[in-house]
Structure formats: structure tokens, C-alpha cells
Amino acid sequence: MTKRVRSRRGDGPIPASLDWWLFRLSPLIMLVGMVAGGVLIVRSILVWGVEDVEYPFGIDIPIAAVVLTLWAGTAAVLLVPPRSALATRDGAKSSTALVWPLGKRFRVWTVVAAPVCGLLAAMAPFPIPVALGWDPEIPANLWLGLPLAIGITLFAGALIWLVLRAALHGVELTPTHLIARGYFITRRYRRREMVSINAVQLKWWPSLLLTMLLNRDVEHTLQLSLADGSEPLLLAANSREHDVRIGAEIVRAWRAADDET
């Protein structure tokens, strides 16, 4: 089992042990925010935004608003972890810790996007049936409409998956491994296999892809050099150059502490 640090007085808004539980359950928490946000937005549009058709106000609207408010409070806590859960530049921690500067720039944006992604999830299934002509008022258009509908659906699915992983996004250090939780997948690297850790600028194609997906300029990240000669990029570490350099220092100190012990 991984050792957890105990919280200190003034450490954070909640004890470190509870924060770690929320962190592990964060995909489920993001899903709750997504569902509550989708219900609230869709029902609000129908009740107050659609003319000529009367949609009744129901108990589901205040329930969704209350759930979304509770979700917002939990999400805010996830974005302010206790200091005892964070890795430091001196590499002194022997327990699991988060490298908070890595991924910092996009963490808030992806978390707060959860309610809007609920609306996107509700709308995502509709383009394909429309392209197939299931709507009698709209003629089928397989050659143009179907590829476009599939592309929109895949993009929506990717964005929803990204937001579900929003609070997990970043780099975690354990006594034996570096865990990089990227936008879509998680990778693990053994501590003793790392030869060097560097802040680098992304090549044009991953930078362009992530810039289009996140609607933000994505330029810098962390690169590892491993004993087998491979040099993986940690897309989980995307942030401003200053944050990435600080993150690189933290990971180097963690790696050096292993050599000292």
C-alpha cells in the first residue's frame, strides 16, 4: 500500500486523507456535475427559452441546481489540495504526492467545463440519426452528413472523456513510480529507470492537436529520458513554461532522493 501523509493544521480546506479519496473518485464527481449541468441547462432552455411551446417547470430543475451547487463546492476543493499532498522541490517526501505545477494551466478550465459538457453529451447522439434520415423533415445525406456526424460524435466523446479525467490530470509521484495522467490515458514510469527530466517545447503536430481540442495554446511539457533509450513526452504535464520548469525541478529532486537512499 502507498503511504499517505497526514494533514497539518492550516494544511487545506479538508484533511489530506479525504482529499485523496475525492481525488480518486473525481471522474465520478465530474460525471455528477456533467449530468446535473446538462439537466439544468436543457430544462432551463425548454422552460424559459422556447417560445410557442409550453414546457412546465418541474422539481427536477431545483434538484439539478442544488446538485450542481454541491458539485461546484467539491470541484473547488479538488482544485485546492492540501499542502501535505503536494510534492516539493527538495524531494523530501517519501509518500505519494502530486506535482501540482504540471498541468496547472488547463486543470481549472477542464473542471469547470463539466456542466457544459453535460449539454454536449445530451446533444451528441443526434447528428447520426439525422444524417441517416430518421427525421422525416430532414432528407438523408449519407455522403456528407454521415462522416460529418461521426466526426462530431467522436469529438464530443473525446471532450467528454477529457472532462471526466479533469481533476486527475497531471503528474503523481509515488515511492516507486511516476504516474502521468494525460487527457485520455494514464502511463506509469519506474523511478529508477529515469535518466533525466527536462522541460521541452512540443512539436507542431501535438501542439496543434491539443490547441484545437482545448482552445488554448499548448506549447510546453515534460520529457523523460529512460534507461532503455526512449524519451516519452508527458502530455499530462502541459502548462506554461514557468510551471513546467518548476515541475521538472520537483521531479528531478524526487528522482535524486531515490539515489541518496
PDB file of C-alpha atoms in Angstrom:
ATOM      1  CA  MET A   1       0.000   0.000   0.000  1.00  0.00           C
ATOM      2  CA  THR A   2       1.058   3.564  -0.640  1.00  0.00           C
ATOM      3  CA  LYS A   3       1.863   5.663   2.356  1.00  0.00           C
ATOM      4  CA  ARG A   4      -0.290   8.776   2.775  1.00  0.00           C
ATOM      5  CA  VAL A   5       0.825  11.919   4.550  1.00  0.00           C
ATOM      6  CA  ARG A   6      -1.221  13.232   7.429  1.00  0.00           C
ATOM      7  CA  SER A   7      -2.734  16.663   7.201  1.00  0.00           C
ATOM      8  CA  ARG A   8      -1.406  19.553   9.271  1.00  0.00           C
ATOM      9  CA  ARG A   9      -3.217  22.447  10.905  1.00  0.00           C
ATOM     10  CA  GLY A  10      -3.920  25.025   8.203  1.00  0.00           C
ATOM     11  CA  ASP A  11      -2.956  22.447   5.576  1.00  0.00           C
ATOM     12  CA  GLY A  12      -6.003  22.904   3.336  1.00  0.00           C
ATOM     13  CA  PRO A  13      -9.801  23.173   3.257  1.00  0.00           C
ATOM     14  CA  ILE A  14     -10.188  19.463   4.113  1.00  0.00           C
ATOM     15  CA  PRO A  15      -7.925  16.754   5.621  1.00  0.00           C
ATOM     16  CA  ALA A  16      -5.414  15.227   3.220  1.00  0.00           C
ATOM     17  CA  SER A  17      -6.903  11.736   3.618  1.00  0.00           C
ATOM     18  CA  LEU A  18     -10.335  12.985   2.486  1.00  0.00           C
ATOM     19  CA  ASP A  19      -8.772  14.949  -0.353  1.00  0.00           C
ATOM     20  CA  TRP A  20      -7.118  11.780  -1.669  1.00  0.00           C
ATOM     21  CA  TRP A  21     -10.476   9.974  -1.615  1.00  0.00           C
ATOM     22  CA  LEU A  22     -12.091  12.813  -3.569  1.00  0.00           C
ATOM     23  CA  PHE A  23      -9.158  12.797  -5.975  1.00  0.00           C
ATOM     24  CA  ARG A  24      -9.565   9.069  -6.704  1.00  0.00           C
ATOM     25  CA  LEU A  25     -13.330   9.452  -7.099  1.00  0.00           C
ATOM     26  CA  SER A  26     -13.063  12.617  -9.194  1.00  0.00           C
ATOM     27  CA  PRO A  27     -14.196  11.011 -12.506  1.00  0.00           C
ATOM     28  CA  LEU A  28     -17.470  10.083 -10.781  1.00  0.00           C
ATOM     29  CA  ILE A  29     -17.670  13.594  -9.303  1.00  0.00           C
ATOM     30  CA  MET A  30     -17.169  15.104 -12.765  1.00  0.00           C
ATOM     31  CA  LEU A  31     -19.899  12.818 -14.105  1.00  0.00           C
ATOM     32  CA  VAL A  32     -22.311  14.122 -11.444  1.00  0.00           C
ATOM     33  CA  GLY A  33     -21.504  17.708 -12.448  1.00  0.00           C
ATOM     34  CA  MET A  34     -21.944  16.812 -16.102  1.00  0.00           C
ATOM     35  CA  VAL A  35     -25.361  15.214 -15.579  1.00  0.00           C
ATOM     36  CA  ALA A  36     -26.628  17.948 -13.247  1.00  0.00           C
ATOM     37  CA  GLY A  37     -25.358  20.680 -15.553  1.00  0.00           C
ATOM     38  CA  GLY A  38     -26.863  19.033 -18.631  1.00  0.00           C
ATOM     39  CA  VAL A  39     -30.272  18.623 -16.979  1.00  0.00           C
ATOM     40  CA  LEU A  40     -30.288  22.185 -15.638  1.00  0.00           C
ATOM     41  CA  ILE A  41     -29.224  23.776 -18.929  1.00  0.00           C
ATOM     42  CA  VAL A  42     -31.550  21.722 -21.139  1.00  0.00           C
ATOM     43  CA  ARG A  43     -34.581  22.145 -18.871  1.00  0.00           C
ATOM     44  CA  SER A  44     -33.913  25.865 -18.416  1.00  0.00           C
ATOM     45  CA  ILE A  45     -33.758  26.341 -22.195  1.00  0.00           C
ATOM     46  CA  LEU A  46     -37.014  24.445 -22.658  1.00  0.00           C
ATOM     47  CA  VAL A  47     -38.880  26.243 -19.864  1.00  0.00           C
ATOM     48  CA  TRP A  48     -37.685  29.816 -20.403  1.00  0.00           C
ATOM     49  CA  GLY A  49     -36.033  29.860 -23.819  1.00  0.00           C
ATOM     50  CA  VAL A  50     -38.511  28.156 -26.154  1.00  0.00           C
ATOM     51  CA  GLU A  51     -41.422  30.238 -27.424  1.00  0.00           C
ATOM     52  CA  ASP A  52     -44.781  28.993 -28.737  1.00  0.00           C
ATOM     53  CA  VAL A  53     -44.439  25.696 -26.820  1.00  0.00           C
ATOM     54  CA  GLU A  54     -45.137  25.469 -23.107  1.00  0.00           C
ATOM     55  CA  TYR A  55     -42.804  23.330 -21.045  1.00  0.00           C
ATOM     56  CA  PRO A  56     -43.761  23.026 -17.368  1.00  0.00           C
ATOM     57  CA  PHE A  57     -41.416  23.935 -14.537  1.00  0.00           C
ATOM     58  CA  GLY A  58     -40.630  20.753 -12.585  1.00  0.00           C
ATOM     59  CA  ILE A  59     -38.924  19.712  -9.384  1.00  0.00           C
ATOM     60  CA  ASP A  60     -36.021  18.408 -11.480  1.00  0.00           C
ATOM     61  CA  ILE A  61     -34.799  21.975 -12.084  1.00  0.00           C
ATOM     62  CA  PRO A  62     -34.206  22.956  -8.416  1.00  0.00           C
ATOM     63  CA  ILE A  63     -32.825  19.466  -7.683  1.00  0.00           C
ATOM     64  CA  ALA A  64     -30.336  19.811 -10.531  1.00  0.00           C
ATOM     65  CA  ALA A  65     -29.412  23.305  -9.285  1.00  0.00           C
ATOM     66  CA  VAL A  66     -28.746  22.013  -5.746  1.00  0.00           C
ATOM     67  CA  VAL A  67     -26.692  19.066  -7.018  1.00  0.00           C
ATOM     68  CA  LEU A  68     -24.706  21.382  -9.307  1.00  0.00           C
ATOM     69  CA  THR A  69     -24.024  23.737  -6.383  1.00  0.00           C
ATOM     70  CA  LEU A  70     -22.738  20.844  -4.255  1.00  0.00           C
ATOM     71  CA  TRP A  71     -20.653  19.678  -7.194  1.00  0.00           C
ATOM     72  CA  ALA A  72     -19.154  23.157  -7.605  1.00  0.00           C
ATOM     73  CA  GLY A  73     -18.100  23.179  -3.942  1.00  0.00           C
ATOM     74  CA  THR A  74     -16.487  19.740  -4.274  1.00  0.00           C
ATOM     75  CA  ALA A  75     -14.738  20.745  -7.508  1.00  0.00           C
ATOM     76  CA  ALA A  76     -13.372  23.870  -5.801  1.00  0.00           C
ATOM     77  CA  VAL A  77     -11.932  21.682  -3.020  1.00  0.00           C
ATOM     78  CA  LEU A  78     -10.285  19.424  -5.613  1.00  0.00           C
ATOM     79  CA  LEU A  79      -8.600  22.475  -7.120  1.00  0.00           C
ATOM     80  CA  VAL A  80      -7.078  23.481  -3.751  1.00  0.00           C
ATOM     81  CA  PRO A  81      -5.354  20.307  -2.454  1.00  0.00           C
ATOM     82  CA  PRO A  82      -3.660  20.285   0.989  1.00  0.00           C
ATOM     83  CA  ARG A  83       0.000  21.239   1.024  1.00  0.00           C
ATOM     84  CA  SER A  84       0.837  17.873   2.577  1.00  0.00           C
ATOM     85  CA  ALA A  85      -0.439  16.174  -0.601  1.00  0.00           C
ATOM     86  CA  LEU A  86       1.912  18.138  -2.870  1.00  0.00           C
ATOM     87  CA  ALA A  87       5.448  17.272  -3.922  1.00  0.00           C
ATOM     88  CA  THR A  88       8.148  19.855  -3.137  1.00  0.00           C
ATOM     89  CA  ARG A  89      11.412  20.912  -4.745  1.00  0.00           C
ATOM     90  CA  ASP A  90      13.533  19.337  -2.015  1.00  0.00           C
ATOM     91  CA  GLY A  91      12.317  15.825  -2.869  1.00  0.00           C
ATOM     92  CA  ALA A  92      11.924  15.048   0.825  1.00  0.00           C
ATOM     93  CA  LYS A  93       8.529  13.308   0.654  1.00  0.00           C
ATOM     94  CA  SER A  94       8.580   9.526   0.879  1.00  0.00           C
ATOM     95  CA  SER A  95       4.826   9.279   0.335  1.00  0.00           C
ATOM     96  CA  THR A  96       2.582   9.733  -2.686  1.00  0.00           C
ATOM     97  CA  ALA A  97       2.364  13.370  -3.791  1.00  0.00           C
ATOM     98  CA  LEU A  98       1.031  15.480  -6.652  1.00  0.00           C
ATOM     99  CA  VAL A  99       3.276  17.668  -8.816  1.00  0.00           C
ATOM    100  CA  TRP A 100       0.774  20.494  -8.848  1.00  0.00           C
ATOM    101  CA  PRO A 101       2.503  22.901 -11.326  1.00  0.00           C
ATOM    102  CA  LEU A 102       2.334  20.255 -14.084  1.00  0.00           C
ATOM    103  CA  GLY A 103      -0.953  20.511 -15.969  1.00  0.00           C
ATOM    104  CA  LYS A 104      -1.892  23.538 -13.864  1.00  0.00           C
ATOM    105  CA  ARG A 105      -2.871  25.798 -16.738  1.00  0.00           C
ATOM    106  CA  PHE A 106      -5.632  23.533 -18.075  1.00  0.00           C
ATOM    107  CA  ARG A 107      -6.852  21.909 -14.851  1.00  0.00           C
ATOM    108  CA  VAL A 108      -9.330  24.647 -13.910  1.00  0.00           C
ATOM    109  CA  TRP A 109     -10.650  25.004 -17.466  1.00  0.00           C
ATOM    110  CA  THR A 110     -11.411  21.318 -17.867  1.00  0.00           C
ATOM    111  CA  VAL A 111     -13.044  21.038 -14.428  1.00  0.00           C
ATOM    112  CA  VAL A 112     -15.409  24.000 -14.907  1.00  0.00           C
ATOM    113  CA  ALA A 113     -16.325  22.696 -18.378  1.00  0.00           C
ATOM    114  CA  ALA A 114     -18.171  19.715 -16.847  1.00  0.00           C
ATOM    115  CA  PRO A 115     -21.685  21.287 -16.699  1.00  0.00           C
ATOM    116  CA  VAL A 116     -21.459  22.488 -20.315  1.00  0.00           C
ATOM    117  CA  CYS A 117     -20.227  19.057 -21.396  1.00  0.00           C
ATOM    118  CA  GLY A 118     -23.456  17.690 -19.960  1.00  0.00           C
ATOM    119  CA  LEU A 119     -25.309  19.654 -22.633  1.00  0.00           C
ATOM    120  CA  LEU A 120     -22.836  18.372 -25.230  1.00  0.00           C
ATOM    121  CA  ALA A 121     -23.419  14.774 -24.080  1.00  0.00           C
ATOM    122  CA  ALA A 122     -27.173  15.253 -24.426  1.00  0.00           C
ATOM    123  CA  MET A 123     -26.809  16.568 -27.980  1.00  0.00           C
ATOM    124  CA  ALA A 124     -24.025  14.243 -29.190  1.00  0.00           C
ATOM    125  CA  PRO A 125     -26.255  11.296 -30.293  1.00  0.00           C
ATOM    126  CA  PHE A 126     -28.475  13.401 -32.601  1.00  0.00           C
ATOM    127  CA  PRO A 127     -26.261  14.076 -35.686  1.00  0.00           C
ATOM    128  CA  ILE A 128     -26.029  10.417 -36.776  1.00  0.00           C
ATOM    129  CA  PRO A 129     -29.823   9.697 -36.794  1.00  0.00           C
ATOM    130  CA  VAL A 130     -30.362  12.972 -38.666  1.00  0.00           C
ATOM    131  CA  ALA A 131     -27.725  12.031 -41.264  1.00  0.00           C
ATOM    132  CA  LEU A 132     -29.409   8.629 -41.722  1.00  0.00           C
ATOM    133  CA  GLY A 133     -32.742  10.296 -42.466  1.00  0.00           C
ATOM    134  CA  TRP A 134     -34.545   9.165 -39.324  1.00  0.00           C
ATOM    135  CA  ASP A 135     -36.046  12.639 -39.069  1.00  0.00           C
ATOM    136  CA  PRO A 136     -38.812  12.720 -41.736  1.00  0.00           C
ATOM    137  CA  GLU A 137     -38.474  16.501 -42.105  1.00  0.00           C
ATOM    138  CA  ILE A 138     -34.765  16.343 -42.992  1.00  0.00           C
ATOM    139  CA  PRO A 139     -33.590  14.323 -46.041  1.00  0.00           C
ATOM    140  CA  ALA A 140     -30.783  11.799 -45.510  1.00  0.00           C
ATOM    141  CA  ASN A 141     -27.308  12.851 -46.626  1.00  0.00           C
ATOM    142  CA  LEU A 142     -25.001   9.872 -46.234  1.00  0.00           C
ATOM    143  CA  TRP A 143     -22.054  11.076 -48.299  1.00  0.00           C
ATOM    144  CA  LEU A 144     -21.602  14.354 -46.469  1.00  0.00           C
ATOM    145  CA  GLY A 145     -23.815  14.141 -43.422  1.00  0.00           C
ATOM    146  CA  LEU A 146     -22.751  10.739 -42.083  1.00  0.00           C
ATOM    147  CA  PRO A 147     -18.954  11.386 -41.996  1.00  0.00           C
ATOM    148  CA  LEU A 148     -19.618  14.809 -40.507  1.00  0.00           C
ATOM    149  CA  ALA A 149     -21.979  13.347 -37.908  1.00  0.00           C
ATOM    150  CA  ILE A 150     -19.457  10.631 -36.971  1.00  0.00           C
ATOM    151  CA  GLY A 151     -16.700  13.233 -36.659  1.00  0.00           C
ATOM    152  CA  ILE A 152     -18.845  15.446 -34.415  1.00  0.00           C
ATOM    153  CA  THR A 153     -19.829  12.484 -32.260  1.00  0.00           C
ATOM    154  CA  LEU A 154     -16.228  11.310 -31.860  1.00  0.00           C
ATOM    155  CA  PHE A 155     -15.072  14.826 -30.998  1.00  0.00           C
ATOM    156  CA  ALA A 156     -17.857  15.161 -28.417  1.00  0.00           C
ATOM    157  CA  GLY A 157     -16.952  11.764 -26.929  1.00  0.00           C
ATOM    158  CA  ALA A 158     -13.271  12.739 -26.684  1.00  0.00           C
ATOM    159  CA  LEU A 159     -14.113  16.028 -24.993  1.00  0.00           C
ATOM    160  CA  ILE A 160     -16.451  14.326 -22.522  1.00  0.00           C
ATOM    161  CA  TRP A 161     -13.778  11.719 -21.638  1.00  0.00           C
ATOM    162  CA  LEU A 162     -11.224  14.511 -21.205  1.00  0.00           C
ATOM    163  CA  VAL A 163     -13.501  16.378 -18.792  1.00  0.00           C
ATOM    164  CA  LEU A 164     -14.243  13.219 -16.781  1.00  0.00           C
ATOM    165  CA  ARG A 165     -10.477  12.971 -16.159  1.00  0.00           C
ATOM    166  CA  ALA A 166     -10.132  16.704 -15.496  1.00  0.00           C
ATOM    167  CA  ALA A 167      -9.294  16.612 -11.782  1.00  0.00           C
ATOM    168  CA  LEU A 168      -6.936  13.634 -12.270  1.00  0.00           C
ATOM    169  CA  HIS A 169      -4.994  15.432 -14.987  1.00  0.00           C
ATOM    170  CA  GLY A 170      -1.359  15.877 -14.061  1.00  0.00           C
ATOM    171  CA  VAL A 171       1.587  14.017 -12.562  1.00  0.00           C
ATOM    172  CA  GLU A 172       1.673  11.976  -9.346  1.00  0.00           C
ATOM    173  CA  LEU A 173       4.823  10.720  -7.657  1.00  0.00           C
ATOM    174  CA  THR A 174       4.830   7.516  -5.616  1.00  0.00           C
ATOM    175  CA  PRO A 175       7.814   5.920  -3.829  1.00  0.00           C
ATOM    176  CA  THR A 176       8.464   3.747  -6.916  1.00  0.00           C
ATOM    177  CA  HIS A 177       6.715   5.285  -9.944  1.00  0.00           C
ATOM    178  CA  LEU A 178       5.853   8.494 -11.738  1.00  0.00           C
ATOM    179  CA  ILE A 179       2.196   8.358 -12.812  1.00  0.00           C
ATOM    180  CA  ALA A 180       1.275  10.647 -15.701  1.00  0.00           C
ATOM    181  CA  ARG A 181      -2.486  11.004 -16.109  1.00  0.00           C
ATOM    182  CA  GLY A 182      -2.963  12.584 -19.505  1.00  0.00           C
ATOM    183  CA  TYR A 183      -6.087  13.800 -21.233  1.00  0.00           C
ATOM    184  CA  PHE A 184      -7.053  10.292 -22.376  1.00  0.00           C
ATOM    185  CA  ILE A 185      -4.756   7.632 -20.885  1.00  0.00           C
ATOM    186  CA  THR A 186      -2.549   7.039 -17.842  1.00  0.00           C
ATOM    187  CA  ARG A 187       1.094   5.995 -18.086  1.00  0.00           C
ATOM    188  CA  ARG A 188       3.473   4.790 -15.373  1.00  0.00           C
ATOM    189  CA  TYR A 189       7.268   5.087 -15.332  1.00  0.00           C
ATOM    190  CA  ARG A 190       9.619   3.423 -12.862  1.00  0.00           C
ATOM    191  CA  ARG A 191      11.574   5.877 -10.745  1.00  0.00           C
ATOM    192  CA  ARG A 192      14.901   4.102 -11.166  1.00  0.00           C
ATOM    193  CA  GLU A 193      14.588   3.891 -14.954  1.00  0.00           C
ATOM    194  CA  MET A 194      14.668   7.677 -15.345  1.00  0.00           C
ATOM    195  CA  VAL A 195      17.949   9.131 -16.556  1.00  0.00           C
ATOM    196  CA  SER A 196      16.915  12.760 -16.987  1.00  0.00           C
ATOM    197  CA  ILE A 197      13.846  15.005 -16.791  1.00  0.00           C
ATOM    198  CA  ASN A 198      13.553  18.095 -18.988  1.00  0.00           C
ATOM    199  CA  ALA A 199      11.086  20.868 -19.818  1.00  0.00           C
ATOM    200  CA  VAL A 200      10.655  20.924 -23.613  1.00  0.00           C
ATOM    201  CA  GLN A 201       8.606  22.644 -26.288  1.00  0.00           C
ATOM    202  CA  LEU A 202       6.113  20.459 -28.139  1.00  0.00           C
ATOM    203  CA  LYS A 203       6.469  19.712 -31.830  1.00  0.00           C
ATOM    204  CA  TRP A 204       3.980  21.376 -34.129  1.00  0.00           C
ATOM    205  CA  TRP A 205       1.514  18.492 -34.590  1.00  0.00           C
ATOM    206  CA  PRO A 206       0.785  17.579 -30.918  1.00  0.00           C
ATOM    207  CA  SER A 207       0.740  21.288 -30.122  1.00  0.00           C
ATOM    208  CA  LEU A 208      -1.794  21.927 -32.909  1.00  0.00           C
ATOM    209  CA  LEU A 209      -3.959  18.951 -31.897  1.00  0.00           C
ATOM    210  CA  LEU A 210      -4.121  19.929 -28.234  1.00  0.00           C
ATOM    211  CA  THR A 211      -4.596  23.603 -29.081  1.00  0.00           C
ATOM    212  CA  MET A 212      -7.652  22.718 -31.193  1.00  0.00           C
ATOM    213  CA  LEU A 213      -9.061  20.400 -28.531  1.00  0.00           C
ATOM    214  CA  LEU A 214      -8.501  22.737 -25.568  1.00  0.00           C
ATOM    215  CA  ASN A 215      -8.939  26.069 -27.375  1.00  0.00           C
ATOM    216  CA  ARG A 216      -5.721  27.248 -25.708  1.00  0.00           C
ATOM    217  CA  ASP A 217      -2.125  27.455 -26.919  1.00  0.00           C
ATOM    218  CA  VAL A 218      -0.313  24.280 -25.821  1.00  0.00           C
ATOM    219  CA  GLU A 219       3.447  24.614 -26.154  1.00  0.00           C
ATOM    220  CA  HIS A 220       5.481  23.222 -23.239  1.00  0.00           C
ATOM    221  CA  THR A 221       5.545  19.910 -21.421  1.00  0.00           C
ATOM    222  CA  LEU A 222       7.845  17.474 -19.614  1.00  0.00           C
ATOM    223  CA  GLN A 223      10.041  14.905 -21.348  1.00  0.00           C
ATOM    224  CA  LEU A 224      11.662  11.914 -19.687  1.00  0.00           C
ATOM    225  CA  SER A 225      14.792  10.101 -20.802  1.00  0.00           C
ATOM    226  CA  LEU A 226      14.672   6.456 -19.727  1.00  0.00           C
ATOM    227  CA  ALA A 227      17.369   3.834 -19.321  1.00  0.00           C
ATOM    228  CA  ASP A 228      16.144   1.936 -22.405  1.00  0.00           C
ATOM    229  CA  GLY A 229      16.795   4.983 -24.601  1.00  0.00           C
ATOM    230  CA  SER A 230      13.160   6.046 -25.022  1.00  0.00           C
ATOM    231  CA  GLU A 231      12.148   9.679 -24.451  1.00  0.00           C
ATOM    232  CA  PRO A 232       8.408   9.846 -23.723  1.00  0.00           C
ATOM    233  CA  LEU A 233       6.590  13.174 -23.634  1.00  0.00           C
ATOM    234  CA  LEU A 234       4.238  13.661 -20.707  1.00  0.00           C
ATOM    235  CA  LEU A 235       1.233  15.372 -22.244  1.00  0.00           C
ATOM    236  CA  ALA A 236      -0.260  15.274 -18.736  1.00  0.00           C
ATOM    237  CA  ALA A 237       2.312  17.943 -17.844  1.00  0.00           C
ATOM    238  CA  ASN A 238       1.194  20.627 -20.320  1.00  0.00           C
ATOM    239  CA  SER A 239       1.294  24.073 -18.786  1.00  0.00           C
ATOM    240  CA  ARG A 240       3.051  27.414 -19.076  1.00  0.00           C
ATOM    241  CA  GLU A 241       6.808  27.212 -19.492  1.00  0.00           C
ATOM    242  CA  HIS A 242       7.416  28.537 -15.958  1.00  0.00           C
ATOM    243  CA  ASP A 243       5.174  25.864 -14.411  1.00  0.00           C
ATOM    244  CA  VAL A 244       6.766  23.079 -16.458  1.00  0.00           C
ATOM    245  CA  ARG A 245      10.265  24.126 -15.382  1.00  0.00           C
ATOM    246  CA  ILE A 246       9.228  24.135 -11.718  1.00  0.00           C
ATOM    247  CA  GLY A 247       7.612  20.717 -12.225  1.00  0.00           C
ATOM    248  CA  ALA A 248      10.816  19.416 -13.810  1.00  0.00           C
ATOM    249  CA  GLU A 249      12.793  20.563 -10.754  1.00  0.00           C
ATOM    250  CA  ILE A 250      10.361  18.763  -8.434  1.00  0.00           C
ATOM    251  CA  VAL A 251      10.589  15.507 -10.412  1.00  0.00           C
ATOM    252  CA  ARG A 252      14.402  15.736 -10.554  1.00  0.00           C
ATOM    253  CA  ALA A 253      14.558  16.190  -6.789  1.00  0.00           C
ATOM    254  CA  TRP A 254      12.256  13.185  -6.306  1.00  0.00           C
ATOM    255  CA  ARG A 255      14.464  11.104  -8.612  1.00  0.00           C
ATOM    256  CA  ALA A 256      17.668  12.244  -6.903  1.00  0.00           C
ATOM    257  CA  ALA A 257      16.237  11.398  -3.470  1.00  0.00           C
ATOM    258  CA  ASP A 258      15.952   7.759  -4.608  1.00  0.00           C
ATOM    259  CA  ASP A 259      19.686   7.663  -5.429  1.00  0.00           C
ATOM    260  CA  GLU A 260      20.525   9.072  -1.997  1.00  0.00           C
ATOM    261  CA  THR A 261      18.526   6.354  -0.221  1.00  0.00           C
TER     262      THR A 261
END
